[in-house]
mmCIF file of C-alpha atoms in Angstrom:
data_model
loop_
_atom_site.group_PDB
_atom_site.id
_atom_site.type_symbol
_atom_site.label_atom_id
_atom_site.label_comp_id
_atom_site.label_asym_id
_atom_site.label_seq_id
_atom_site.Cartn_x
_atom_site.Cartn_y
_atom_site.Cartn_z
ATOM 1 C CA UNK A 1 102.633 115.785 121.450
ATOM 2 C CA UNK A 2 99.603 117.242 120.816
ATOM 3 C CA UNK A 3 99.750 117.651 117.195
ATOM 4 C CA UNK A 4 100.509 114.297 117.232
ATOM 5 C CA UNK A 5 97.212 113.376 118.432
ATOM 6 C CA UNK A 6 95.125 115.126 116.331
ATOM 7 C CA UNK A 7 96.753 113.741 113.426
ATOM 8 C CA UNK A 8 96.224 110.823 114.674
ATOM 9 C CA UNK A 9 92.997 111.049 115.262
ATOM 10 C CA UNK A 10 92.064 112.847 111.784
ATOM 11 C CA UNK A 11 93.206 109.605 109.839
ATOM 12 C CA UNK A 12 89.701 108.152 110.254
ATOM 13 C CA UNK A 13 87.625 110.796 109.442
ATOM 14 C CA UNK A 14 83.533 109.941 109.904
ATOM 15 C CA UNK A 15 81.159 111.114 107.682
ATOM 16 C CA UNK A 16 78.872 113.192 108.892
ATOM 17 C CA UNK A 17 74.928 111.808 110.090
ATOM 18 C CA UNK A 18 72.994 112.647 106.832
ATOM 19 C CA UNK A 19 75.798 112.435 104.096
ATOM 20 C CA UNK A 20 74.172 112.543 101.098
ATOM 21 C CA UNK A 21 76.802 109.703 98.972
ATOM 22 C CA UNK A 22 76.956 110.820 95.077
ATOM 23 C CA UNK A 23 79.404 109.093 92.774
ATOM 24 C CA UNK A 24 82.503 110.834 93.791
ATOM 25 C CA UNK A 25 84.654 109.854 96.695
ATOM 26 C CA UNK A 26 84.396 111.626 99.772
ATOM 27 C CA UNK A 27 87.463 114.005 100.055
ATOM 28 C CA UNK A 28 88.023 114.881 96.296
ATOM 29 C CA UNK A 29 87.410 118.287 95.573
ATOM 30 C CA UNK A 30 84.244 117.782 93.278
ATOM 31 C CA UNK A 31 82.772 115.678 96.292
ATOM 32 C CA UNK A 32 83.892 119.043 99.143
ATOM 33 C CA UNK A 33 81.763 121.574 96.632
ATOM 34 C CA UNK A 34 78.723 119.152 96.377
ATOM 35 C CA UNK A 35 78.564 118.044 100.018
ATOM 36 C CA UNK A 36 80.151 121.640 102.106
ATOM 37 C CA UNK A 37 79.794 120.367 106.138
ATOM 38 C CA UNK A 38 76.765 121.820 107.290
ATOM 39 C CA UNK A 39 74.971 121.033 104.748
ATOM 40 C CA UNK A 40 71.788 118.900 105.452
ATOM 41 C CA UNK A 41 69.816 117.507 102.344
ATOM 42 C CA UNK A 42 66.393 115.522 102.600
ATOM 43 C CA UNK A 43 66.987 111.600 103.485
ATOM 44 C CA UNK A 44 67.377 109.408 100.579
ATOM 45 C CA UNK A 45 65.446 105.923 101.267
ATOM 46 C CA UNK A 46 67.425 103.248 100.787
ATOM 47 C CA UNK A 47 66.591 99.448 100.573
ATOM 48 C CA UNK A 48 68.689 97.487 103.163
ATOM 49 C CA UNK A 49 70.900 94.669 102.479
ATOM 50 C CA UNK A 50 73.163 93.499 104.594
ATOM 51 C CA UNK A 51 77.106 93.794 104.680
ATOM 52 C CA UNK A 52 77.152 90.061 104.019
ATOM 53 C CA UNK A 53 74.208 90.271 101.552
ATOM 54 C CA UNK A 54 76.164 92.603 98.642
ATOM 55 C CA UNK A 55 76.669 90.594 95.635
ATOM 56 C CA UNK A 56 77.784 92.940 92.927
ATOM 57 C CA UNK A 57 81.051 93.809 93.179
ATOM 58 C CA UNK A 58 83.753 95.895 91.018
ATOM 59 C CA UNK A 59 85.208 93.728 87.229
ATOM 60 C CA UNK A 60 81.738 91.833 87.747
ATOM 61 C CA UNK A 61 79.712 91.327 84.822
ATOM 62 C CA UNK A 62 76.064 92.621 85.115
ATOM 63 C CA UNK A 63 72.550 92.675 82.469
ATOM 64 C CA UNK A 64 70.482 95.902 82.988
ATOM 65 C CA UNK A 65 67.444 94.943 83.642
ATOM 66 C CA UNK A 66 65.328 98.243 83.344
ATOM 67 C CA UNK A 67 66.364 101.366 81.767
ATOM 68 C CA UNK A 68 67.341 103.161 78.605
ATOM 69 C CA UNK A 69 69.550 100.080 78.377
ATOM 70 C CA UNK A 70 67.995 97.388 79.246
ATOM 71 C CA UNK A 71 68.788 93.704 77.921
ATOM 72 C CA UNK A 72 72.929 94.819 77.427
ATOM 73 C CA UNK A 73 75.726 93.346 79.569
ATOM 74 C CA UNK A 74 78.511 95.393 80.646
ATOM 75 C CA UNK A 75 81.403 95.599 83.334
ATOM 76 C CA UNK A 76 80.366 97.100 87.052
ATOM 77 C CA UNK A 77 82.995 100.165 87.209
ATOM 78 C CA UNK A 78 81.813 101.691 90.549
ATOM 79 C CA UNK A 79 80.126 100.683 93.289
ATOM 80 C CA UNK A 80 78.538 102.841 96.111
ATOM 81 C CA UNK A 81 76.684 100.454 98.750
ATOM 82 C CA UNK A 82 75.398 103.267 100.763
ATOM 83 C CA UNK A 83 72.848 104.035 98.139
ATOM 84 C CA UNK A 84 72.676 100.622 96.593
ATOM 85 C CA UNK A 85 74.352 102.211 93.333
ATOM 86 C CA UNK A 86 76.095 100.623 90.879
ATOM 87 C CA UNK A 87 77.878 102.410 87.645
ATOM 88 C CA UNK A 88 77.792 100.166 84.645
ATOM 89 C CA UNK A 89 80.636 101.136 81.932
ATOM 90 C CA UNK A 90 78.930 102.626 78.804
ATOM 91 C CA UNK A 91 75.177 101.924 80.127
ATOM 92 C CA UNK A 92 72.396 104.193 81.257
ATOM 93 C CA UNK A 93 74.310 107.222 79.304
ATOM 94 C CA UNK A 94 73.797 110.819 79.521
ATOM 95 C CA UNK A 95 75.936 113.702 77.542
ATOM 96 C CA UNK A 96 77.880 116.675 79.398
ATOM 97 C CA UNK A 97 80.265 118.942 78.766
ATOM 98 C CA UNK A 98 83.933 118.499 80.465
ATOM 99 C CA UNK A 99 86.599 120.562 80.858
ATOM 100 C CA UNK A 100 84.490 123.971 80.480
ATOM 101 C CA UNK A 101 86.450 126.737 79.722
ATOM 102 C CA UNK A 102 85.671 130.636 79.245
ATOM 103 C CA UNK A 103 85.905 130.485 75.545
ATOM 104 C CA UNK A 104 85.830 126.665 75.045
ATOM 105 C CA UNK A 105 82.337 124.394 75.364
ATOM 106 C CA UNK A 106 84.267 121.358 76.363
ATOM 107 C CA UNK A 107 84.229 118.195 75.917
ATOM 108 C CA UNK A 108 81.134 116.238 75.246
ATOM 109 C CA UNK A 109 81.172 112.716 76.818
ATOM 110 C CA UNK A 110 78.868 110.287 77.568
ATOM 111 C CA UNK A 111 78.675 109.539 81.273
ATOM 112 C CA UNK A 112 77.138 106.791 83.211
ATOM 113 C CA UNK A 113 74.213 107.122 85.595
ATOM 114 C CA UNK A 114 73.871 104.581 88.650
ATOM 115 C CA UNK A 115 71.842 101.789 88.338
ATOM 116 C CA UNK A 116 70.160 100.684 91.438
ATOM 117 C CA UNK A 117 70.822 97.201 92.811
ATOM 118 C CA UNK A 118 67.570 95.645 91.677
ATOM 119 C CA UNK A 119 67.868 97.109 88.130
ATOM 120 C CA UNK A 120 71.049 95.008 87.895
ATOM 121 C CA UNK A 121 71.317 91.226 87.839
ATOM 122 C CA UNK A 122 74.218 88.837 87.819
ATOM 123 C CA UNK A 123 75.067 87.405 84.709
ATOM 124 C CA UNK A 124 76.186 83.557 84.474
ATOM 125 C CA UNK A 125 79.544 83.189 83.079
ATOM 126 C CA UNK A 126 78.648 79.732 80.723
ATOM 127 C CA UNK A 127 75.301 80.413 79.810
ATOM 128 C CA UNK A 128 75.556 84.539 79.729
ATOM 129 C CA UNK A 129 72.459 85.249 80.804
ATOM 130 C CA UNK A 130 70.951 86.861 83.975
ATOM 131 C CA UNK A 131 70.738 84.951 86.818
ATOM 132 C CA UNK A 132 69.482 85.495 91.218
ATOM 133 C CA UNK A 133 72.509 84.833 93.122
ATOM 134 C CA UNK A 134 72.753 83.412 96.549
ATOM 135 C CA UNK A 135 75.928 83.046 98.701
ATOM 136 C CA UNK A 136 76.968 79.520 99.771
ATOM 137 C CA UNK A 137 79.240 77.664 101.000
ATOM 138 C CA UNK A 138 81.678 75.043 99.527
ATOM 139 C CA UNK A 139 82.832 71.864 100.684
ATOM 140 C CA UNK A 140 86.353 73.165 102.046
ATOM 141 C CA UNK A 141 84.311 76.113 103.383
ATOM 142 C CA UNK A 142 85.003 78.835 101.141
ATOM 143 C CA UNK A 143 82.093 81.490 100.715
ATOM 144 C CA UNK A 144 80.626 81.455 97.387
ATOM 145 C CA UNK A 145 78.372 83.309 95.022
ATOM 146 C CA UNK A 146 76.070 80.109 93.390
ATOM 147 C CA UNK A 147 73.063 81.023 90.555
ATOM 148 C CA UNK A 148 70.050 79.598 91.683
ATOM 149 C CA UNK A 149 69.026 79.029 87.998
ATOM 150 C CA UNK A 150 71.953 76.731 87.367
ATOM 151 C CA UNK A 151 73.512 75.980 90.003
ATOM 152 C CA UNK A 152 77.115 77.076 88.462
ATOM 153 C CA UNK A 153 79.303 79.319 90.864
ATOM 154 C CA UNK A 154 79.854 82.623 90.122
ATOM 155 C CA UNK A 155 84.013 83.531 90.791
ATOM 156 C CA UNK A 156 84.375 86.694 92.494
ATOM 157 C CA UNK A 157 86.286 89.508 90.506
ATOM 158 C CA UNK A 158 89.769 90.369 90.792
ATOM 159 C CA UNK A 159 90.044 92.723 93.020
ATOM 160 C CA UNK A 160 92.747 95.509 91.377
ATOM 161 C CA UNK A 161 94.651 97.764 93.984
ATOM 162 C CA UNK A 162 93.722 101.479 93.699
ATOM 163 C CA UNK A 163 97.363 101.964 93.117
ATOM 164 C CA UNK A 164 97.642 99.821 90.130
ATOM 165 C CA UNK A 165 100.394 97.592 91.635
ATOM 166 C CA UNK A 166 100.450 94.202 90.733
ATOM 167 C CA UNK A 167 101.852 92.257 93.131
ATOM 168 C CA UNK A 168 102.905 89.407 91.148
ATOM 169 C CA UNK A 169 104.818 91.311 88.365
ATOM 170 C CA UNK A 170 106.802 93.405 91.005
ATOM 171 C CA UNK A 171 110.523 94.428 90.956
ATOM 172 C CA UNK A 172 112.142 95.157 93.798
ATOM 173 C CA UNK A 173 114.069 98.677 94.251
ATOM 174 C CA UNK A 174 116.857 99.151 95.817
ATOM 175 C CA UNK A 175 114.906 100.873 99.218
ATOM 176 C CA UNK A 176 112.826 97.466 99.386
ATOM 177 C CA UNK A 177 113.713 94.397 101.555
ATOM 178 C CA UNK A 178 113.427 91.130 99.440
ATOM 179 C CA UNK A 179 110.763 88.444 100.594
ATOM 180 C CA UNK A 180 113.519 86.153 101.574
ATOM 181 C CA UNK A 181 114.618 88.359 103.763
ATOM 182 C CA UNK A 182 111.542 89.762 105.283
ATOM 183 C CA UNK A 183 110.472 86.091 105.957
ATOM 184 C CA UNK A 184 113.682 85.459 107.335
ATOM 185 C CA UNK A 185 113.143 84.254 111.381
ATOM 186 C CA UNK A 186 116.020 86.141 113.141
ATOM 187 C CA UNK A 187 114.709 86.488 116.965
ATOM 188 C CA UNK A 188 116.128 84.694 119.202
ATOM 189 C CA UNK A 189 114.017 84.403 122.443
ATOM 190 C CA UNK A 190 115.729 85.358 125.587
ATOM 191 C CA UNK A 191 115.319 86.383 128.936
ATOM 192 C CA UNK A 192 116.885 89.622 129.023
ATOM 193 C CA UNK A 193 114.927 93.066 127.899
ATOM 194 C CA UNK A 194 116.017 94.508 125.041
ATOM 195 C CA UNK A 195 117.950 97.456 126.859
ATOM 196 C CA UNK A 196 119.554 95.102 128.187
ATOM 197 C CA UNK A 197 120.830 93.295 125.470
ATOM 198 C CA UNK A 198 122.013 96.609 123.503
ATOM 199 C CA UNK A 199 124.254 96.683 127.097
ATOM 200 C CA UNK A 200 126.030 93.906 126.556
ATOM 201 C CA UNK A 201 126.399 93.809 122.964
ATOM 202 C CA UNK A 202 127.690 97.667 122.829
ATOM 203 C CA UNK A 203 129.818 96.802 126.295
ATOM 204 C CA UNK A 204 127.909 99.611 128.163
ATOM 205 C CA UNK A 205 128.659 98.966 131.931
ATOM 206 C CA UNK A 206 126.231 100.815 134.376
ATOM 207 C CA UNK A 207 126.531 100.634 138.041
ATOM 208 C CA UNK A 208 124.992 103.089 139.255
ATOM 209 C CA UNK A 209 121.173 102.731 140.296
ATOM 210 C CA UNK A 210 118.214 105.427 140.531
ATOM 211 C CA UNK A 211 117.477 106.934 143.340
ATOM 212 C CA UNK A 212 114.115 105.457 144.889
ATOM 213 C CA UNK A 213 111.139 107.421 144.514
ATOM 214 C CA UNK A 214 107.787 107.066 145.741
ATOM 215 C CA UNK A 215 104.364 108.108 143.535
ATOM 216 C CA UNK A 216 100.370 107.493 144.468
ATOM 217 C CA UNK B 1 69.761 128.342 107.355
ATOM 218 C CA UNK B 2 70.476 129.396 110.933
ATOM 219 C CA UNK B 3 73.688 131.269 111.742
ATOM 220 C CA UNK B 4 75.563 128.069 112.836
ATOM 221 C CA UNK B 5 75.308 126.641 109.674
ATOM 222 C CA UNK B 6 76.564 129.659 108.016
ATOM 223 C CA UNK B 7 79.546 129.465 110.481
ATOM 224 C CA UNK B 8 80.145 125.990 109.412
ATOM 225 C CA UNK B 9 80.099 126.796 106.077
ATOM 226 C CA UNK B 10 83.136 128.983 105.658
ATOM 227 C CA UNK B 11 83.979 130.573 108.918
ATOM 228 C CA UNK B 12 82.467 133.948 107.383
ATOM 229 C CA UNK B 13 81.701 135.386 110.411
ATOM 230 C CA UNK B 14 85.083 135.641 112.574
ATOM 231 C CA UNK B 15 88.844 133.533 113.416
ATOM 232 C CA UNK B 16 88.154 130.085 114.265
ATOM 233 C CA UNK B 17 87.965 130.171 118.002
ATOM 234 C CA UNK B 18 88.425 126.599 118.177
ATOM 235 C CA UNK B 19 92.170 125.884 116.834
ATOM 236 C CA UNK B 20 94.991 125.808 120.059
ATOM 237 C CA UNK B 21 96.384 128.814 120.471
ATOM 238 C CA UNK B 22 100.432 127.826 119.817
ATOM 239 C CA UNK B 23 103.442 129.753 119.849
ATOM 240 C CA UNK B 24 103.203 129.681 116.018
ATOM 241 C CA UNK B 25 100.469 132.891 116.672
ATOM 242 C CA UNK B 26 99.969 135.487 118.852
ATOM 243 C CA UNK B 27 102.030 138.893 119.571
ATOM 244 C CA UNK B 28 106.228 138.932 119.714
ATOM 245 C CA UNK B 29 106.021 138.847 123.925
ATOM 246 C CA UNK B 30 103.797 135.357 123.505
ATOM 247 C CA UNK B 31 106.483 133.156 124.498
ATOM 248 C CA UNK B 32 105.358 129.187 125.245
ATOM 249 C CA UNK B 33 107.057 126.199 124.663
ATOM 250 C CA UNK B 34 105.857 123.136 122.307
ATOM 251 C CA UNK B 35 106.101 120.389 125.056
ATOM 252 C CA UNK B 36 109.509 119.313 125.255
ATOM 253 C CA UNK B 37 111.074 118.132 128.491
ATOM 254 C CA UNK B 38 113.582 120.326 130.728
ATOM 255 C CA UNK B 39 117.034 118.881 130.421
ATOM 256 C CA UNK B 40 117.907 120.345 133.833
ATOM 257 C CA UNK B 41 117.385 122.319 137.169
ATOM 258 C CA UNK B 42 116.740 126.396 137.432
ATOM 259 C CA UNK B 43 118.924 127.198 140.115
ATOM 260 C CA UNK B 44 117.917 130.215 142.354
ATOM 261 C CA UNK B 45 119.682 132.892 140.418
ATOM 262 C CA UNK B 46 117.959 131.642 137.566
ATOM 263 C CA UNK B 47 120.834 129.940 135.858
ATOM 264 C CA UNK B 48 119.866 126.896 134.107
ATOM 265 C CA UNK B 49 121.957 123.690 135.348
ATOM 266 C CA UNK B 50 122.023 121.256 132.644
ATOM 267 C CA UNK B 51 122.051 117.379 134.071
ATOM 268 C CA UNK B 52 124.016 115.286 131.386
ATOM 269 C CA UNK B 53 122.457 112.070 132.099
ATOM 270 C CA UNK B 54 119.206 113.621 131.053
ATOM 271 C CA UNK B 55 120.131 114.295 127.761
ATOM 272 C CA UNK B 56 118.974 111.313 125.563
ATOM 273 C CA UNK B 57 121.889 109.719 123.805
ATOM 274 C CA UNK B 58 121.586 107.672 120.798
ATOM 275 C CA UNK B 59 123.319 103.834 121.291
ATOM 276 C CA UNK B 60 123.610 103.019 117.040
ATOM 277 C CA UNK B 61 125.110 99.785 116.095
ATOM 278 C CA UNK B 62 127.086 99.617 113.141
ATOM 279 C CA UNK B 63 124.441 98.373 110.447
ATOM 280 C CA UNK B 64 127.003 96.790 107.912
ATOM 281 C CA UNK B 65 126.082 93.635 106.296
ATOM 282 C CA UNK B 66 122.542 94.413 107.301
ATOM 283 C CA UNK B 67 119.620 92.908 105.198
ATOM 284 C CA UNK B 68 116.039 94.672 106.140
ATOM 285 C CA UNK B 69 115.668 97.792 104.413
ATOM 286 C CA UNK B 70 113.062 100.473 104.648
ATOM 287 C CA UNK B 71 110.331 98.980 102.833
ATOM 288 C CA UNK B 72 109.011 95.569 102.276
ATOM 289 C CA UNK B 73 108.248 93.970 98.856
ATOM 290 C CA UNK B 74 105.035 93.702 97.156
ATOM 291 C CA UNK B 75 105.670 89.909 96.456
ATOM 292 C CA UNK B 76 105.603 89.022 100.331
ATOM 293 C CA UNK B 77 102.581 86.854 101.569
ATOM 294 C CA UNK B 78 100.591 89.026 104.242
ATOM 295 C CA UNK B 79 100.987 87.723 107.767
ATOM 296 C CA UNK B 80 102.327 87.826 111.298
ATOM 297 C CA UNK B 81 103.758 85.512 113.883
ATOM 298 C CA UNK B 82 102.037 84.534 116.926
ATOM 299 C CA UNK B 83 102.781 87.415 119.974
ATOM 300 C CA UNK B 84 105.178 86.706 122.328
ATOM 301 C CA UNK B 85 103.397 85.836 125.981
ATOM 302 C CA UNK B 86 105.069 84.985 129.179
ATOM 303 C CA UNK B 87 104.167 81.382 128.747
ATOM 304 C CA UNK B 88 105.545 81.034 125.096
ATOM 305 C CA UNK B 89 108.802 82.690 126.308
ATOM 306 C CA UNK B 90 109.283 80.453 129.210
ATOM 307 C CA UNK B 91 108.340 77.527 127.061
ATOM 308 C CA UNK B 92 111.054 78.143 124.852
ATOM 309 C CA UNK B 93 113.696 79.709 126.869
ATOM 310 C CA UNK B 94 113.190 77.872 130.483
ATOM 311 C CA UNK B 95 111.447 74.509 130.577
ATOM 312 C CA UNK B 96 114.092 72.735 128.435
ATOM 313 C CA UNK B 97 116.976 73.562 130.804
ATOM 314 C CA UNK B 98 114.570 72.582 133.665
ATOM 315 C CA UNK B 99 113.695 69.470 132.031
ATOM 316 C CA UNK B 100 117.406 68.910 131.008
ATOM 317 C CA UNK B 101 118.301 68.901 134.773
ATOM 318 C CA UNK B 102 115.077 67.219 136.068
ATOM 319 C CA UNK B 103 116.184 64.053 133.469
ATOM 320 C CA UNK B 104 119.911 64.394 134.900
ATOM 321 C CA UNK B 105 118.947 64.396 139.273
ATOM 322 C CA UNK B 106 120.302 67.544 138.804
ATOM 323 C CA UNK B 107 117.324 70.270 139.326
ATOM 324 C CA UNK B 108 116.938 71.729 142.736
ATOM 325 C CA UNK B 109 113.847 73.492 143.966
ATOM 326 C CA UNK B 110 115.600 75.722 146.025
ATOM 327 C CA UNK B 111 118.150 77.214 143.924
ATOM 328 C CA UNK B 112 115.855 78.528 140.673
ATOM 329 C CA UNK B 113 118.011 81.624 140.116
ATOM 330 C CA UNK B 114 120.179 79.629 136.994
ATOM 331 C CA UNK B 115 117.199 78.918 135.545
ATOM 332 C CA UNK B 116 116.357 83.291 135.620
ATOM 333 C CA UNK B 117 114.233 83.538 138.502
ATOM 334 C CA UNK B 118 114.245 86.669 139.964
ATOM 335 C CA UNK B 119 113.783 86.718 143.828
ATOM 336 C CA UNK B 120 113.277 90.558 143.536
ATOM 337 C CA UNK B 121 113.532 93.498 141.113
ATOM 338 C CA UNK B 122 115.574 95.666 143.491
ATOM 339 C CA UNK B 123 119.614 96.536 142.823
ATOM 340 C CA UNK B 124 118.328 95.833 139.014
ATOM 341 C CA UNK B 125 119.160 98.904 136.532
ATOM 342 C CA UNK B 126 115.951 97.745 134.244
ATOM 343 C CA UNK B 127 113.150 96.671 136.743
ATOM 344 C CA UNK B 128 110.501 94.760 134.997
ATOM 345 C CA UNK B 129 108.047 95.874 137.898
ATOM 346 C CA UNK B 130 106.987 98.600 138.676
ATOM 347 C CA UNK B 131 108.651 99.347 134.610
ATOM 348 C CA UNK B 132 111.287 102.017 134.685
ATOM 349 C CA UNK B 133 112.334 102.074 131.117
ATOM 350 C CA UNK B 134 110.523 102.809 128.063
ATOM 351 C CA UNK B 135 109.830 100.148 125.375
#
């Protein structure tokens, strides 16, 4: 019962005060060797904007503003909000070596260096150019992101699953319950407790009663 | 860096004093249980008396013809039904049999115990209050 506990309480695990975020995702093995617990780096300043402030999300189109690349759109691949990062696809390039072995040098790719968030802008999807974004409201009350330049609204991205499932275009197997039958309404309200009604279904007949017993 | 931060760093410096101490470690003669309930009474001559009632007996119904399976499809729309209160139930189990009788002359004040009124939870096998089952 115990172990049960802590496993329950180690789903949610809190980073610790201080965590320095980098581009990897906290409990990969590249992330444990750059951030060990106990370790205690000097504070990184970061501009704050709101939960409901963040505009730039993942499959959103972006302009560089400032940088080695600056004036080229691209697709935002990564987000980190903590740090106000976001990781343009093919932008803001440096060369490494990958896969380093003993004898072999590796690979040498180009990887992509965070952008901060006011480095970035929005780009408008008719007019392709960069745009300040403000969140609004429509008429039926949806929230939405609307360029102040134009006044066109900016669709949000779609947002993939980490999985790559795609609900739409999924088959069934033969472990899964169908949506008909999931949505299916079954339950039939009644007065007796479940126990109860496994009693009279299974013809369990019970007559004799606990003895009482007192507690404080 | 101070000595507690190299002990966070790798536990270089000893066994982890923190983790339980289970039956999993510890000498042969460290004997202790994991938890699990006694089944029984240890009579004086130290004879263990199991009780059967005590030992937890599965009720299965036969699942033929059944339709739910273990998981649930992508494809189905996220949601949940509204929970079950004490005033939903009795709105859809009770008050149309009371109202049924009230439109016939036939409902009596007195005598609520057809409509599931419950005077008192003693002589019941499941009491609702104080609870003396599980779920």
């Amino acid at each position: 019962m115990r172990v049960s506990a802590l496993l329950g309480l180690a789903a949610r695990t809190k980073l610790p005060s201080g965590y320095r975020h980098g581009t990897w995702r906290p409990g990969t093995g590249p992330e444990q060797r750059k951030n060990p617990p106990g370790q205690r780096r000097n504070k990184v300043f970061v501009e704050p904007v709101g939960r409901d402030e963040w505009k730039v999300f993942c499959g959103d189109t972006v302009q560089v503003l400032a940088g080695k690349d600056a004036g080229k759109q691209a697709l935002v691949t990564q987000v980190v909000r903590a740090r106000n990062w976001v990781v343009v696809e093919g932008l803001n390039t440096h060369y490494r070596y990958i896969n380093r072995l003993a004898k072999f040098s590796g690979t040498y790719i180009a990887s992509e260096a965070p952008l901060l968030l006011s480095q970035v802008a929005l780009v408008d999807p008719e007019d392709r150019k960069p745009t300040e974004v403000q969140w609004r409201y429509t008429e039926e009350g949806e929230r939405v992101r609307v360029s102040l330049r134009t006044g066109r609204i900016i669709p949000l991205p779609l947002r993939q699953r980490r999985d790559g499932v795609v609900p739409e275009q999924w088959i069934d197997g033969p472990k899964d319950t169908s949506v008909e039958d999931a949505l299916e309404k079954t339950y039939l309200p009644s007065l007796r407790t479940f126990e109860e009604e496994i009693m009279d279904a299974a013809g369990i007949v019970e007559t004799r009663r606990a003895r009482k017993s007192y507690w404080y | 860096m101070g000595l507690l931060a190299q002990l966070a760093r790798g536990l270089v410096r000893g066994a982890d004093r923190m983790s339980p101490f289970t039956s999993k470690r510890g000498p042969r003669s460290h004997n202790k249980g994991r938890g699990a309930k006694k089944l029984g009474v240890l009579t004086s001559s130290k004879k263990f008396l199991l009780v059967k009632e005590m030992v937890p007996q599965f009720v299965v119904p036969d699942l033929a013809g059944f339709k739910l399976k273990p998981y649930v499809s992508y494809r189905a729309p996220e949601g949940s039904e509204p929970p079950l209160t004490a005033k939903l139930l009795f709105s859809e189990v009770v008050a149309p049999r009371i109202e049924k009788d009230v439109k016939e002359g036939a409902f009596d004040p007195n005598d609520l115990q057809k409509y599931g009124f419950e005077p008192t939870q003693e002589g019941k096998l499941f009491q609702l209050f104080p609870k003396n089952y599980v779920r």
